[in-house]
mmCIF file of C-alpha atoms in Angstrom:
data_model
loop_
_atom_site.group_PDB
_atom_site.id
_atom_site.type_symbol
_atom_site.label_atom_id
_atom_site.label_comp_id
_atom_site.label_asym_id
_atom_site.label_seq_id
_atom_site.Cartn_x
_atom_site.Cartn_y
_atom_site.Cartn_z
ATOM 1 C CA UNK A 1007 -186.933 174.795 183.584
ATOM 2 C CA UNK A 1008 -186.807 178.319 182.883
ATOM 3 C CA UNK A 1009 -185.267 179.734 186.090
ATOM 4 C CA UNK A 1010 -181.938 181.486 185.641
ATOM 5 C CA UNK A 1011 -182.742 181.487 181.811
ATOM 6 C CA UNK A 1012 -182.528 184.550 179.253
ATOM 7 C CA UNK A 1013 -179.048 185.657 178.522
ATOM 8 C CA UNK A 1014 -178.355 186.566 175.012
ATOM 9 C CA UNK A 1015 -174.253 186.288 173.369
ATOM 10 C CA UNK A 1016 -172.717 188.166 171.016
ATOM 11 C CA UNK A 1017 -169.994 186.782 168.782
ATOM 12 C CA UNK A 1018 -167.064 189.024 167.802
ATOM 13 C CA UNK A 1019 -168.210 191.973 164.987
ATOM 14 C CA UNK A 1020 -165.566 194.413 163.094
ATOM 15 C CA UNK A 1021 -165.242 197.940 163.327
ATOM 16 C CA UNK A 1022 -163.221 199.321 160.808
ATOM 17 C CA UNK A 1023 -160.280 198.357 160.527
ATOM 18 C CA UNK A 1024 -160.086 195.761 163.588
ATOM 19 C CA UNK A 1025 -162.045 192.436 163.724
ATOM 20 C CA UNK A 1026 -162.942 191.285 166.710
ATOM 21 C CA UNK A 1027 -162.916 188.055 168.974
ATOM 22 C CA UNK A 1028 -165.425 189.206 171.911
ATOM 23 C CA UNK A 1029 -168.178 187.397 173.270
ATOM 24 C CA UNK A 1030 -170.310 189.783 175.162
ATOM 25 C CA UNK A 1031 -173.548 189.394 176.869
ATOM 26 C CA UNK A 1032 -176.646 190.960 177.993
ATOM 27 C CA UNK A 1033 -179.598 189.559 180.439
ATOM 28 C CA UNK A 1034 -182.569 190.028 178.033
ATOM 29 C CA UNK A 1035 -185.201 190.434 180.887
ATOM 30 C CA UNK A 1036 -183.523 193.633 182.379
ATOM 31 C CA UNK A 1037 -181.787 196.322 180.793
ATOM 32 C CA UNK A 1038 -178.254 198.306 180.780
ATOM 33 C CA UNK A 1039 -175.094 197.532 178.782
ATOM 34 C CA UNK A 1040 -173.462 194.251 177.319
ATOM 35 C CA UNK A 1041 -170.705 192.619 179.566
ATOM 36 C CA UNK A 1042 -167.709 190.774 178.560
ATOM 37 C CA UNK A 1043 -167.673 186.921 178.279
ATOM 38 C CA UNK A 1044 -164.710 185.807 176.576
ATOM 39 C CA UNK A 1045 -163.367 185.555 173.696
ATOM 40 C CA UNK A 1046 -163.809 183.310 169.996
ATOM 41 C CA UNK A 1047 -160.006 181.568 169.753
ATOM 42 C CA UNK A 1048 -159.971 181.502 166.047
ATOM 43 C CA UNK A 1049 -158.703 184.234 163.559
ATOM 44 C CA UNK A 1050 -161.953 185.624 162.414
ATOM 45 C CA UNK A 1051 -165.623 186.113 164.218
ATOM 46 C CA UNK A 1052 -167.378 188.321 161.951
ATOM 47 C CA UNK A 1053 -170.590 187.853 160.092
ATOM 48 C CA UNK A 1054 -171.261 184.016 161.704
ATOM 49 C CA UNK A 1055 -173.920 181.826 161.920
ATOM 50 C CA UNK A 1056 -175.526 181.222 165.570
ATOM 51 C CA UNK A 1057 -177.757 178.504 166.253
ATOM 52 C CA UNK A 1058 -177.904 177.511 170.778
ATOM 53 C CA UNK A 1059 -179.841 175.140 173.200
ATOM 54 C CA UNK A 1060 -181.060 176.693 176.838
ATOM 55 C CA UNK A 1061 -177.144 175.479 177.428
ATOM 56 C CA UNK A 1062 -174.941 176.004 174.923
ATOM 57 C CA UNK A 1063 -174.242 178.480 171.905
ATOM 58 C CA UNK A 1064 -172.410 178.199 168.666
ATOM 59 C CA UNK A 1065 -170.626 180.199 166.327
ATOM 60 C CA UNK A 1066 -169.903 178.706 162.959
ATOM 61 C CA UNK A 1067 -168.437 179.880 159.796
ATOM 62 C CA UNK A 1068 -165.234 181.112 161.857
ATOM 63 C CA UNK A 1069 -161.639 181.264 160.150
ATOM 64 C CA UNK A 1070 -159.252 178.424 161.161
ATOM 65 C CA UNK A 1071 -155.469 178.677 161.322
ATOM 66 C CA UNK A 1072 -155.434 177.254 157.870
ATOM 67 C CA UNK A 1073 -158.023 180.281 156.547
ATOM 68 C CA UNK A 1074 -160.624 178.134 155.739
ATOM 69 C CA UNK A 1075 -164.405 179.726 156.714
ATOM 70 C CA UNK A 1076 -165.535 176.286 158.162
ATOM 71 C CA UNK A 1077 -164.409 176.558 161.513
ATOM 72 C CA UNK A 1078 -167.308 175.932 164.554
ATOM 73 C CA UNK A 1079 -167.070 177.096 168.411
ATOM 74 C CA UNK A 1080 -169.126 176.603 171.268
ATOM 75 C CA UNK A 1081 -169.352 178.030 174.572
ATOM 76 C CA UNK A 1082 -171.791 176.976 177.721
ATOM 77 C CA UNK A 1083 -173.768 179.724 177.813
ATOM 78 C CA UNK A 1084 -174.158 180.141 182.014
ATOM 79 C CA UNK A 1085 -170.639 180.323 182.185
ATOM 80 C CA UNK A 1086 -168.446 183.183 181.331
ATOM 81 C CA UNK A 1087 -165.423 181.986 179.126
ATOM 82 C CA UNK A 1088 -163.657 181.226 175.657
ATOM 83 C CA UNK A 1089 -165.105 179.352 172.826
ATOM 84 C CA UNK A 1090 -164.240 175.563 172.506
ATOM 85 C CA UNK A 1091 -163.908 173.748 168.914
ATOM 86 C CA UNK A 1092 -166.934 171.932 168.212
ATOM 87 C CA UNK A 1093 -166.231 170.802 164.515
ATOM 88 C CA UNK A 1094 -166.103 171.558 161.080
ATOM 89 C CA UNK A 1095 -168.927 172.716 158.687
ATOM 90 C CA UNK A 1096 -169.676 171.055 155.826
ATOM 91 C CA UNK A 1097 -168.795 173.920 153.250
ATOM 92 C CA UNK A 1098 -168.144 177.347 154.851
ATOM 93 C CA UNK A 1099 -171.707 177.655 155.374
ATOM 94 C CA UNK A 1100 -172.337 180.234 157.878
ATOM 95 C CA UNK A 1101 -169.486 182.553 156.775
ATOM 96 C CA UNK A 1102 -171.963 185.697 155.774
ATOM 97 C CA UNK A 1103 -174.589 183.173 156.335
ATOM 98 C CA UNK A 1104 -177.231 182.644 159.326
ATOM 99 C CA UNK A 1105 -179.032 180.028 162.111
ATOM 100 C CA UNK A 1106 -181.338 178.940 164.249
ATOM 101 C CA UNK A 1107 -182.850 175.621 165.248
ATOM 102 C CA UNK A 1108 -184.524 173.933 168.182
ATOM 103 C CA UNK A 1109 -183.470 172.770 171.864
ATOM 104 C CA UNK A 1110 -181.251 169.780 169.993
ATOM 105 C CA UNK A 1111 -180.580 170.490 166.639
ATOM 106 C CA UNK A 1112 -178.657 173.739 165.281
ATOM 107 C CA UNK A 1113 -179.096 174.445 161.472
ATOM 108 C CA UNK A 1114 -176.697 176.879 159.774
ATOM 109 C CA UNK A 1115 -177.308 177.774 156.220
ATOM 110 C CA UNK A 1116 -176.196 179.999 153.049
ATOM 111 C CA UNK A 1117 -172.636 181.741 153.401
ATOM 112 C CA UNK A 1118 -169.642 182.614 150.991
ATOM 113 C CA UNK A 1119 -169.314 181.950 147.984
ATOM 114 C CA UNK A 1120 -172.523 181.701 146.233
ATOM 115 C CA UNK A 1121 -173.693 178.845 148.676
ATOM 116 C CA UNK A 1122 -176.973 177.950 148.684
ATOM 117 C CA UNK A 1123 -176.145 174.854 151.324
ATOM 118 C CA UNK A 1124 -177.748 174.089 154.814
ATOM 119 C CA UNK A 1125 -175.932 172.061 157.477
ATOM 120 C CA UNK A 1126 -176.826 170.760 160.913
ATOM 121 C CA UNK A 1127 -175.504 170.132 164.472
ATOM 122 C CA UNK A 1128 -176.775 168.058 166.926
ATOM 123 C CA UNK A 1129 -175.910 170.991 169.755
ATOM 124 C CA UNK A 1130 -174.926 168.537 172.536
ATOM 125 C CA UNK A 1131 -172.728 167.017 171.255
ATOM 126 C CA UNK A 1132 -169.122 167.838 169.619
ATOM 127 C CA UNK A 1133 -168.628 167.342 165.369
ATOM 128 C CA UNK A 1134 -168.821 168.219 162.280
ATOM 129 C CA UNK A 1135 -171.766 169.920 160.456
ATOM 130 C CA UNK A 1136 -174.044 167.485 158.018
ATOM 131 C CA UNK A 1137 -176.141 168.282 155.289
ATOM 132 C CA UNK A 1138 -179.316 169.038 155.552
ATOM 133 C CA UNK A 1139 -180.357 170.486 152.256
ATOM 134 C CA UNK A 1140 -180.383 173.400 149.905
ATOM 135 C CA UNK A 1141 -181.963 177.475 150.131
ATOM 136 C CA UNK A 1142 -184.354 178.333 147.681
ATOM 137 C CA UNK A 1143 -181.400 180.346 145.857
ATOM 138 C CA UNK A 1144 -177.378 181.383 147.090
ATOM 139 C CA UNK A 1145 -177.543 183.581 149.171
ATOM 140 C CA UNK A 1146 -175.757 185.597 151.669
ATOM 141 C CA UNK A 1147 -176.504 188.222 154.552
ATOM 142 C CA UNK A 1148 -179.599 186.367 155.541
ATOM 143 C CA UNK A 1149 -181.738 187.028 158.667
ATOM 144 C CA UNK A 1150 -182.838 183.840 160.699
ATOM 145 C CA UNK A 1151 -185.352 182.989 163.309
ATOM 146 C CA UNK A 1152 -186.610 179.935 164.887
ATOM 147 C CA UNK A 1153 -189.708 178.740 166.694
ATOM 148 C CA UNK A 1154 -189.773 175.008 167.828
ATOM 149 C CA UNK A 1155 -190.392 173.600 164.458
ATOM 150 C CA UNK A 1156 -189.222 175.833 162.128
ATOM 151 C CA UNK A 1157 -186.376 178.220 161.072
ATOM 152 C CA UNK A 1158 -187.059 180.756 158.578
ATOM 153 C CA UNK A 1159 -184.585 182.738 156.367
ATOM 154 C CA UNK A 1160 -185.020 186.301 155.802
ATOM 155 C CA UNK A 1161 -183.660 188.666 153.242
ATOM 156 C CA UNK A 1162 -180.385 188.306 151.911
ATOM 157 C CA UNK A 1163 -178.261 188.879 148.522
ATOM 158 C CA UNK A 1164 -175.801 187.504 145.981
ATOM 159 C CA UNK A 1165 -172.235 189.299 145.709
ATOM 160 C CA UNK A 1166 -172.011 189.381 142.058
ATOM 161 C CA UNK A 1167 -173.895 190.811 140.546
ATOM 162 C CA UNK A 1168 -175.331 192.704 143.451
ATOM 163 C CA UNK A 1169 -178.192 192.114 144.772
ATOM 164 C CA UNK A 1170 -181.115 192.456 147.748
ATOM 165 C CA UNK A 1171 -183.321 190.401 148.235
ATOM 166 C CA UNK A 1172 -187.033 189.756 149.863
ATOM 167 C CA UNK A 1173 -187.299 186.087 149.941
ATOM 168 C CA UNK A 1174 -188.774 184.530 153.046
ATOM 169 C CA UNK A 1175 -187.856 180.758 153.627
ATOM 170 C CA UNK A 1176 -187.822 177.824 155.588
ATOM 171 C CA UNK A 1177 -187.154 174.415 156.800
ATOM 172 C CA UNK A 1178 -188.593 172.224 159.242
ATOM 173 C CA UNK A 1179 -185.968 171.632 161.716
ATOM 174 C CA UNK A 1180 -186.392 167.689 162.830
ATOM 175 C CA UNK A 1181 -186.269 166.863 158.892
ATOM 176 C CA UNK A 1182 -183.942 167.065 156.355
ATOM 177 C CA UNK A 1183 -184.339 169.023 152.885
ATOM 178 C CA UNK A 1184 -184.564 171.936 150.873
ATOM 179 C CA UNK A 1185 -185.995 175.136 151.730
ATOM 180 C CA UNK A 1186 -189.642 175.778 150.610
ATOM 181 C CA UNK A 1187 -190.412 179.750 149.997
ATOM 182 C CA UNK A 1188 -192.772 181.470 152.878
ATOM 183 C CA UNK A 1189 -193.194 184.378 151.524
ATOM 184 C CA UNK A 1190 -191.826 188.789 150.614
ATOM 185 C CA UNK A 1191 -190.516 190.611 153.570
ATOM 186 C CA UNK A 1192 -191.629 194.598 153.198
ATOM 187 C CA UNK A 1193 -188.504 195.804 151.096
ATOM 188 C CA UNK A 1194 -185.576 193.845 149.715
ATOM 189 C CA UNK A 1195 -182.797 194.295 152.300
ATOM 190 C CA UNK A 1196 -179.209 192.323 153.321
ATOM 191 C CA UNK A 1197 -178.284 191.741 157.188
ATOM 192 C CA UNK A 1198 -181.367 192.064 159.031
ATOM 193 C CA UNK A 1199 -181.410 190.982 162.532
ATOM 194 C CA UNK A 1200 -183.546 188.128 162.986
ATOM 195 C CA UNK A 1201 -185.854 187.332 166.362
ATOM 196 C CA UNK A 1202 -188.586 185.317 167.433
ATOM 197 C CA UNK A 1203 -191.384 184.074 170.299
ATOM 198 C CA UNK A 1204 -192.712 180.116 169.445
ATOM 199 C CA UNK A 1205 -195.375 181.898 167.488
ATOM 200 C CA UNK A 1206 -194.109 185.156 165.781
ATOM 201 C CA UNK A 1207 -190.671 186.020 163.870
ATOM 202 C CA UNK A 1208 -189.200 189.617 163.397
ATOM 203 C CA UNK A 1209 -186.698 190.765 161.174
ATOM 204 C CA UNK A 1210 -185.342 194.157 162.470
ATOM 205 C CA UNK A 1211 -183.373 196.894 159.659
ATOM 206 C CA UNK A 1212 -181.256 195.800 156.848
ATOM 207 C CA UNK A 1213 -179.219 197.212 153.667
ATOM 208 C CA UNK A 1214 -180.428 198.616 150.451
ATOM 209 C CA UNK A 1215 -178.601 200.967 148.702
ATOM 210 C CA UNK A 1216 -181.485 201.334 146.446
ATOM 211 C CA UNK A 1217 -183.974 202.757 148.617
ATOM 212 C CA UNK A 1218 -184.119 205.532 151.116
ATOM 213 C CA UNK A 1219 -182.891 205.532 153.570
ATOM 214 C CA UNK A 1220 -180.729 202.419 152.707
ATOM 215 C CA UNK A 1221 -179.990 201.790 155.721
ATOM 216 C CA UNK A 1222 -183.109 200.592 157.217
ATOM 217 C CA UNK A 1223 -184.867 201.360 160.571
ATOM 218 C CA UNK A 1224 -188.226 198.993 159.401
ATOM 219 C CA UNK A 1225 -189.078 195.797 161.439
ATOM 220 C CA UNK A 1226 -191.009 192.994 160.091
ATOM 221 C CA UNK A 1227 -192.654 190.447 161.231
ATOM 222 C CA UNK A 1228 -194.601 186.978 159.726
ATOM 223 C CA UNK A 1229 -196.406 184.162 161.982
ATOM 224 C CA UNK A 1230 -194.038 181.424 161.835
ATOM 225 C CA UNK A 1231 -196.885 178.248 161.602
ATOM 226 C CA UNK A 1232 -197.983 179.695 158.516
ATOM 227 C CA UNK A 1233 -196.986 181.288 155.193
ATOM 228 C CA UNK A 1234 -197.452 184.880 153.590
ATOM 229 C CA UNK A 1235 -195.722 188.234 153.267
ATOM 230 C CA UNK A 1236 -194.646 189.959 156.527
ATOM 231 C CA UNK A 1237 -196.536 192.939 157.900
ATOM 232 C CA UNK A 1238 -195.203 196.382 159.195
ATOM 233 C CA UNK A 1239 -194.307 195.859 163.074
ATOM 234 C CA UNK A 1240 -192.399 199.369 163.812
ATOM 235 C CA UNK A 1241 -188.548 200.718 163.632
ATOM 236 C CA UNK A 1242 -185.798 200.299 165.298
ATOM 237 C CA UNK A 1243 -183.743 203.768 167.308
ATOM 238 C CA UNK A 1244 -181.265 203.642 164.686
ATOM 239 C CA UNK A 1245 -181.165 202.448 161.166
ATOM 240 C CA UNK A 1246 -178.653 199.865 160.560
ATOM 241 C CA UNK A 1247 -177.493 196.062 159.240
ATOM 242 C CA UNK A 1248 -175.457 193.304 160.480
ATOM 243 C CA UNK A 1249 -176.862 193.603 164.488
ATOM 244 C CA UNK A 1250 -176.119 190.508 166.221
ATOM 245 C CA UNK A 1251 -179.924 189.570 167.246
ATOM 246 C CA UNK A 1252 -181.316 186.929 169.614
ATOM 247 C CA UNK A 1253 -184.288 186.712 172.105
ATOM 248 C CA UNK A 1254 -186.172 185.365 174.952
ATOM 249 C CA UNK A 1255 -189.435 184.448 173.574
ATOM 250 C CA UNK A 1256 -190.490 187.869 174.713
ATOM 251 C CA UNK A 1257 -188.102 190.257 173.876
ATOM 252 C CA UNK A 1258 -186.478 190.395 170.784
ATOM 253 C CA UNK A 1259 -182.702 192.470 170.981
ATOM 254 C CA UNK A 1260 -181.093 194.094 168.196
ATOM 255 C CA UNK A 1261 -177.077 194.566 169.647
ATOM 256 C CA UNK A 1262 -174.703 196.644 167.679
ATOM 257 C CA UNK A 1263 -174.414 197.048 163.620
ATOM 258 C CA UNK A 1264 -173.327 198.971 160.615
ATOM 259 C CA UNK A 1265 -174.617 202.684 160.132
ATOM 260 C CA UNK A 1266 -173.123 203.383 157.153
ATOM 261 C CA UNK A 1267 -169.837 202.173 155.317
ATOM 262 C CA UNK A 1268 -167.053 202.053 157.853
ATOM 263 C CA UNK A 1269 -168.866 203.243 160.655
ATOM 264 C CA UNK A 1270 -171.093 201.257 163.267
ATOM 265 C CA UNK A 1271 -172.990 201.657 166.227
ATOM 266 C CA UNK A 1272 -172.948 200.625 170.458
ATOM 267 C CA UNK A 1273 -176.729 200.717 170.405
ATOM 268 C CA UNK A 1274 -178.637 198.395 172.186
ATOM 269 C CA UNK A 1275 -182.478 198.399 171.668
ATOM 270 C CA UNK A 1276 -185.390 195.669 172.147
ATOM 271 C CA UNK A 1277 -189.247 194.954 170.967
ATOM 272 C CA UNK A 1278 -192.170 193.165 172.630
ATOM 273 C CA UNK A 1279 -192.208 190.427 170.106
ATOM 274 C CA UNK A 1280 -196.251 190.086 170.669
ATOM 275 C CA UNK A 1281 -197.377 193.647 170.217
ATOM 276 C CA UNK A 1282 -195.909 196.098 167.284
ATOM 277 C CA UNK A 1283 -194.561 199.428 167.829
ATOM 278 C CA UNK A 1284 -190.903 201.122 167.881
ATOM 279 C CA UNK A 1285 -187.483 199.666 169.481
ATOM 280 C CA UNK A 1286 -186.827 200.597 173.018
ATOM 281 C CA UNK A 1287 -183.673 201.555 174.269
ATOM 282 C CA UNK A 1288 -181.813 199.048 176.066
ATOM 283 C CA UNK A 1289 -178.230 200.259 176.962
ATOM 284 C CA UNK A 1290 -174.770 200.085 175.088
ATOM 285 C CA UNK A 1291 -172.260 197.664 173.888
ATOM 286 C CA UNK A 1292 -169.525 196.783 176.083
ATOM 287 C CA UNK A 1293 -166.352 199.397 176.760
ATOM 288 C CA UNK A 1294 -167.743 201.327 174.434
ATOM 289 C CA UNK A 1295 -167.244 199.141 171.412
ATOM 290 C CA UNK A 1296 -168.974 199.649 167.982
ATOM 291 C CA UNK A 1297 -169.577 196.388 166.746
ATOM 292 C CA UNK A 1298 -171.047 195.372 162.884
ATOM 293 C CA UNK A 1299 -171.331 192.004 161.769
ATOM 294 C CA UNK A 1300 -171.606 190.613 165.156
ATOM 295 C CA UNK A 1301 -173.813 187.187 165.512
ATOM 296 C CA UNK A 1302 -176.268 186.566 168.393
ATOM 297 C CA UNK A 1303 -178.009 183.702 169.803
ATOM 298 C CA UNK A 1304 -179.333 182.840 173.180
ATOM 299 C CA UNK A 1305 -180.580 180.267 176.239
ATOM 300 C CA UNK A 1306 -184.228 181.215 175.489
ATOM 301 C CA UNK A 1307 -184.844 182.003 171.917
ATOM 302 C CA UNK A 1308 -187.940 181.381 170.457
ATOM 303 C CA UNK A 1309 -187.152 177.989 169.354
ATOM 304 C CA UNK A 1310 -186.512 176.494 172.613
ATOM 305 C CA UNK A 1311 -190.523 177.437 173.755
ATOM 306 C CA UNK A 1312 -192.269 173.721 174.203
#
């Protein structure tokens, strides 16, 4: 079942002052630079939430021709194309918000304004979101992760007033309900990029103005079955937030993201999700793009492992 499996999609990003519809990809077992897909068919594809089966992806939180930030796509994830509506979200959760899930069921949560709302998809088939529950507070600019029971929620912020977070939360994905709290990541940050194996989650850079340097180059990681504060895992090649993020149970990629304010990077670099130690290298974003607020998700993530 896992044969032809481990290709990782990034939806659209901005870099100032375009935003951008792309889907690229990357196959997470080799290395080299991101190829194009397609394209998202709605108005805006910036800071989504991504949640996928070994067979499809989606992309919610999109702008619809109306302007409302409640729009969902889909794509099949073996086949290079354009997104497909799927449905509607319950709120506009996943506008600045983030996802995960399992090999049926997709779970988008927290997003614009103030929301502290979860939904969820059944991923093979086509509709609108449902509720699911509630975060522990509103947040936006979370990190997410997934094993095959589980989706924890990294990190995040309010708009107004300002603020960074640490939280660590989660839900169990075959239920419904609130969040429960799992724990501090190492330093308050908005945006990380969020991976995982079926055993270990890590949370790769971040914003905080704060701190130095505020834009973060620190990776995280917690063991998903249980609860506690993350531990020191390494750092990323270049500090940044807002990195569209995905793995393949193995490897955890960190595509893309913002550098500082207006300005974002092609960089491409991966971690051995069951050791610790620095990002490697991995190539450059397609065409020579310099994507932020891109959203990633893949065939093989850790919450497909059973």
């Amino acid at each position: 079942t896992q044969r032809g499996r481990g290709r990782l999609l990034s939806f659209g990003g901005y870099d100032s002052p375009s935003l951008h519809r792309d889907i690229q990809f990357i196959e997470i077992h080799s290395q080299g630079n991101s190829i194009d897909f397609g394209e998202i068919t709605e108005t805006t594809a910036n800071y989504t939430a991504t949640c996928s089966s070994s067979t499809r992806g989606i992309a919610g939180g999109l702008q619809d021709p109306a302007g409302n930030y409640d729009f969902m796509e889909f794509v099949t994830i073996a086949t290079q194309g354009n997104g497909t509506t799927f449905g509607d979200t319950s709120q506009t959760v996943g506008r600045i918000g983030a996802g995960g899930g399992s090999q049926t069921r997709g779970i988008l949560a927290g997003g614009a304004p103030f929301l502290t709302a979860i939904d969820f998809v059944t991923i093979a088939t086509i509709g609108n979101g449902q509720d699911f529950g509630d975060l522990v507070a509103a947040f936006q600019h979370l990190g997410g992760a997934s094993s095959p029971t589980r989706v924890i929620f990294a990190g995040g912020g309010q708009p107004s007033p300002l603020t960074y977070d640490n939280t660590i939360q989660f839900v169990t994905t075959a239920t419904t309900g609130n969040a429960t709290n799992f724990g501090d990541t190492t330093t308050a940050r908005r945006s990380p990029g969020g991976a995982s194996s079926e055993t270990r989650a890590v949370f790769a850079g971040g914003l905080n103005p704060g701190i130095s340097p505020a834009y973060r180059t620190d990776i995280d990681f917690v063991t998903m079955a249980s609860a506690g504060n993350a531990t020191d895992f390494g750092d990323i090649t270049v500090g940044r937030y807002a990195a569209a993020s995905s793995s393949n149970g193995i490897r955890g990629v960190f595509m893309g993201g913002y550098m500082s304010p207006g300005a974002s990077t092609n960089t491409i670099d991966f971690v051995s999700i069951a050791t610790t130690g620095n990002a490697t290298d991995f190539g450059d974003l397609t065409q020579g793009s310099t994507f932020g607020a891109g959203s990633g998700t893949s065939d093989s993530h850790g919450g497909l492992a059973e």
